[in-house]
PDB file of C-alpha atoms in Angstrom:
ATOM      1  CA  MET A   1      -8.054 -60.602  -3.712  1.00 91.00           C
ATOM      2  CA  ALA A   2      -8.283 -61.950  -0.333  1.00 92.00           C
ATOM      3  CA  ASP A   3      -7.168 -66.025  -1.542  1.00 94.00           C
ATOM      4  CA  PHE A   4      -3.753 -64.520  -2.718  1.00 96.00           C
ATOM      5  CA  TYR A   5      -2.660 -61.913  -0.087  1.00 95.00           C
ATOM      6  CA  GLY A   6      -3.715 -64.597   2.668  1.00 95.00           C
ATOM      7  CA  ALA A   7      -1.637 -67.093   0.856  1.00 97.00           C
ATOM      8  CA  TYR A   8       1.069 -65.097   0.202  1.00 96.00           C
ATOM      9  CA  ILE A   9       1.282 -63.313   3.939  1.00 96.00           C
ATOM     10  CA  ASP A  10       1.454 -67.490   4.975  1.00 95.00           C
ATOM     11  CA  ALA A  11       3.962 -68.259   2.517  1.00 96.00           C
ATOM     12  CA  ARG A  12       6.141 -65.494   3.531  1.00 94.00           C
ATOM     13  CA  LEU A  13       5.858 -65.919   7.447  1.00 93.00           C
ATOM     14  CA  ASP A  14       6.801 -69.583   6.433  1.00 94.00           C
ATOM     15  CA  ARG A  15       9.727 -68.579   4.479  1.00 93.00           C
ATOM     16  CA  MET A  16       8.475 -70.529   1.731  1.00 95.00           C
ATOM     17  CA  ASP A  17       9.884 -68.521  -0.988  1.00 94.00           C
ATOM     18  CA  ASP A  18       9.127 -70.708  -3.744  1.00 97.00           C
ATOM     19  CA  LEU A  19       5.209 -71.044  -2.855  1.00 98.00           C
ATOM     20  CA  ALA A  20       5.661 -67.056  -2.544  1.00 96.00           C
ATOM     21  CA  GLU A  21       7.329 -67.103  -6.180  1.00 97.00           C
ATOM     22  CA  ARG A  22       4.430 -69.599  -7.824  1.00 98.00           C
ATOM     23  CA  LEU A  23       1.412 -67.225  -6.006  1.00 98.00           C
ATOM     24  CA  ARG A  24       3.000 -64.324  -7.799  1.00 98.00           C
ATOM     25  CA  ALA A  25       3.270 -65.902 -10.870  1.00 98.00           C
ATOM     26  CA  TYR A  26      -0.417 -67.215 -10.574  1.00 97.00           C
ATOM     27  CA  TYR A  27      -2.132 -64.204  -9.559  1.00 98.00           C
ATOM     28  CA  LEU A  28      -0.419 -61.210 -10.966  1.00 98.00           C
ATOM     29  CA  THR A  29       0.093 -59.956 -14.757  1.00 98.00           C
ATOM     30  CA  GLU A  30       3.729 -60.594 -16.259  1.00 97.00           C
ATOM     31  CA  GLY A  31       3.943 -56.906 -16.564  1.00 98.00           C
ATOM     32  CA  LEU A  32       3.043 -56.269 -12.618  1.00 98.00           C
ATOM     33  CA  GLN A  33       5.505 -58.924 -12.008  1.00 98.00           C
ATOM     34  CA  ARG A  34       8.484 -56.947 -14.186  1.00 97.00           C
ATOM     35  CA  ARG A  35       7.293 -53.894 -12.121  1.00 97.00           C
ATOM     36  CA  LEU A  36       7.712 -55.263  -9.048  1.00 97.00           C
ATOM     37  CA  ALA A  37      11.302 -56.709  -9.678  1.00 96.00           C
ATOM     38  CA  GLU A  38      12.338 -53.365 -10.876  1.00 97.00           C
ATOM     39  CA  TRP A  39      10.623 -51.643  -7.451  1.00 96.00           C
ATOM     40  CA  GLU A  40      12.175 -54.415  -5.244  1.00 96.00           C
ATOM     41  CA  GLU A  41      15.743 -54.118  -6.198  1.00 96.00           C
ATOM     42  CA  ALA A  42      15.327 -50.391  -5.872  1.00 96.00           C
ATOM     43  CA  ASN A  43      13.635 -50.461  -2.379  1.00 95.00           C
ATOM     44  CA  ARG A  44      15.258 -53.675  -1.202  1.00 93.00           C
ATOM     45  CA  ALA A  45      11.915 -54.516  -0.043  1.00 93.00           C
ATOM     46  CA  ASP A  46       8.875 -56.879  -1.187  1.00 95.00           C
ATOM     47  CA  GLY A  47       6.485 -55.278  -3.867  1.00 95.00           C
ATOM     48  CA  VAL A  48       3.481 -57.127  -2.684  1.00 97.00           C
ATOM     49  CA  LEU A  49       3.602 -55.681   0.341  1.00 95.00           C
ATOM     50  CA  ARG A  50       6.171 -52.591   0.378  1.00 92.00           C
ATOM     51  CA  THR A  51       8.237 -53.636   3.187  1.00 87.00           C
ATOM     52  CA  PRO A  52      10.863 -56.488   4.048  1.00 83.00           C
ATOM     53  CA  ASP A  53       8.734 -57.577   7.114  1.00 85.00           C
ATOM     54  CA  SER A  54       5.550 -59.399   7.086  1.00 87.00           C
ATOM     55  CA  PRO A  55       2.417 -58.134   8.556  1.00 93.00           C
ATOM     56  CA  ILE A  56       0.623 -59.594  11.828  1.00 91.00           C
ATOM     57  CA  ASP A  57      -2.793 -58.779   9.864  1.00 93.00           C
ATOM     58  CA  TRP A  58      -4.383 -57.889   6.704  1.00 93.00           C
ATOM     59  CA  GLU A  59      -7.645 -57.008   5.489  1.00 95.00           C
ATOM     60  CA  VAL A  60      -9.170 -56.644   2.215  1.00 95.00           C
ATOM     61  CA  ARG A  61     -11.770 -54.204   1.140  1.00 94.00           C
ATOM     62  CA  TYR A  62     -13.090 -53.793  -2.661  1.00 88.00           C
ATOM     63  CA  HIS A  63     -13.136 -50.054  -3.428  1.00 84.00           C
ATOM     64  CA  GLU A  64     -14.800 -49.443  -7.178  1.00 81.00           C
ATOM     65  CA  THR A  65     -15.175 -50.869 -10.407  1.00 82.00           C
ATOM     66  CA  GLY A  66     -13.943 -48.944 -13.622  1.00 79.00           C
ATOM     67  CA  VAL A  67     -14.115 -49.822 -16.953  1.00 83.00           C
ATOM     68  CA  GLY A  68     -12.964 -53.345 -17.125  1.00 89.00           C
ATOM     69  CA  LEU A  69     -10.587 -53.236 -13.773  1.00 93.00           C
ATOM     70  CA  LEU A  70     -11.539 -53.752  -9.981  1.00 93.00           C
ATOM     71  CA  PHE A  71      -9.592 -51.866  -7.398  1.00 94.00           C
ATOM     72  CA  THR A  72      -9.552 -52.729  -3.893  1.00 95.00           C
ATOM     73  CA  VAL A  73      -7.464 -51.354  -0.837  1.00 96.00           C
ATOM     74  CA  ILE A  74      -5.662 -53.570   1.366  1.00 96.00           C
ATOM     75  CA  THR A  75      -4.825 -52.770   4.710  1.00 96.00           C
ATOM     76  CA  LEU A  76      -1.721 -54.547   6.425  1.00 96.00           C
ATOM     77  CA  THR A  77      -1.128 -54.061  10.072  1.00 95.00           C
ATOM     78  CA  TRP A  78       2.328 -54.084  11.528  1.00 91.00           C
ATOM     79  CA  GLU A  79       4.084 -54.440  14.739  1.00 89.00           C
ATOM     80  CA  ASN A  80       7.564 -52.887  15.937  1.00 81.00           C
ATOM     81  CA  GLY A  81       7.828 -53.242  19.535  1.00 81.00           C
ATOM     82  CA  ASP A  82       4.999 -52.057  21.341  1.00 83.00           C
ATOM     83  CA  ASP A  83       3.728 -49.864  18.575  1.00 86.00           C
ATOM     84  CA  VAL A  84       1.080 -50.687  16.101  1.00 89.00           C
ATOM     85  CA  GLY A  85       0.987 -49.575  12.133  1.00 90.00           C
ATOM     86  CA  HIS A  86      -0.823 -49.720   9.262  1.00 92.00           C
ATOM     87  CA  THR A  87      -0.091 -49.722   5.323  1.00 92.00           C
ATOM     88  CA  ARG A  88      -2.904 -49.140   2.950  1.00 95.00           C
ATOM     89  CA  LEU A  89      -2.073 -50.429  -1.036  1.00 96.00           C
ATOM     90  CA  ALA A  90      -4.536 -49.544  -3.533  1.00 95.00           C
ATOM     91  CA  VAL A  91      -4.507 -52.526  -5.750  1.00 96.00           C
ATOM     92  CA  GLN A  92      -6.271 -52.989  -9.616  1.00 96.00           C
ATOM     93  CA  SER A  93      -7.290 -56.435 -10.871  1.00 96.00           C
ATOM     94  CA  ASP A  94      -8.686 -57.183 -14.498  1.00 94.00           C
ATOM     95  CA  VAL A  95     -12.115 -58.014 -14.327  1.00 91.00           C
ATOM     96  CA  GLY A  96     -11.569 -60.610 -17.235  1.00 92.00           C
ATOM     97  CA  SER A  97      -8.629 -62.250 -16.416  1.00 94.00           C
ATOM     98  CA  LYS A  98      -9.125 -61.596 -12.634  1.00 92.00           C
ATOM     99  CA  LEU A  99      -5.195 -61.232 -12.596  1.00 97.00           C
ATOM    100  CA  ILE A 100      -3.576 -58.231 -10.182  1.00 98.00           C
ATOM    101  CA  SER A 101      -2.148 -55.865 -12.420  1.00 97.00           C
ATOM    102  CA  ASP A 102      -0.857 -53.132 -10.165  1.00 97.00           C
ATOM    103  CA  ILE A 103      -0.220 -52.472  -6.678  1.00 97.00           C
ATOM    104  CA  ARG A 104       0.718 -48.861  -5.149  1.00 93.00           C
ATOM    105  CA  ASP A 105       0.321 -47.191  -2.038  1.00 92.00           C
ATOM    106  CA  ALA A 106      -2.921 -46.114  -1.441  1.00 92.00           C
ATOM    107  CA  GLU A 107      -3.475 -42.309  -1.394  1.00 74.00           C
TER     108      GLU A 107
END
């Protein structure tokens, strides 16, 4: 999970859109890629990061394991002028395939 988010954020910061797309194709299930495309069209933002911007920092924390699933919390740090904010994402991956199968706002 950390490998994906680190490489993806770097690709976005460096405006390497082709690399970001290849990372999504490699790390995300096809179903999630389709759902993210729909979410992005409706929200005009990056579905992996849930924003049109790139974070200044990120942290990956293991949350729990379910039957065949691993749940991770990603904390993204944003800077807007003098203000700093955080977004937390709940990311689900399949233990067998190791592919990310869901991304949503953490509760």
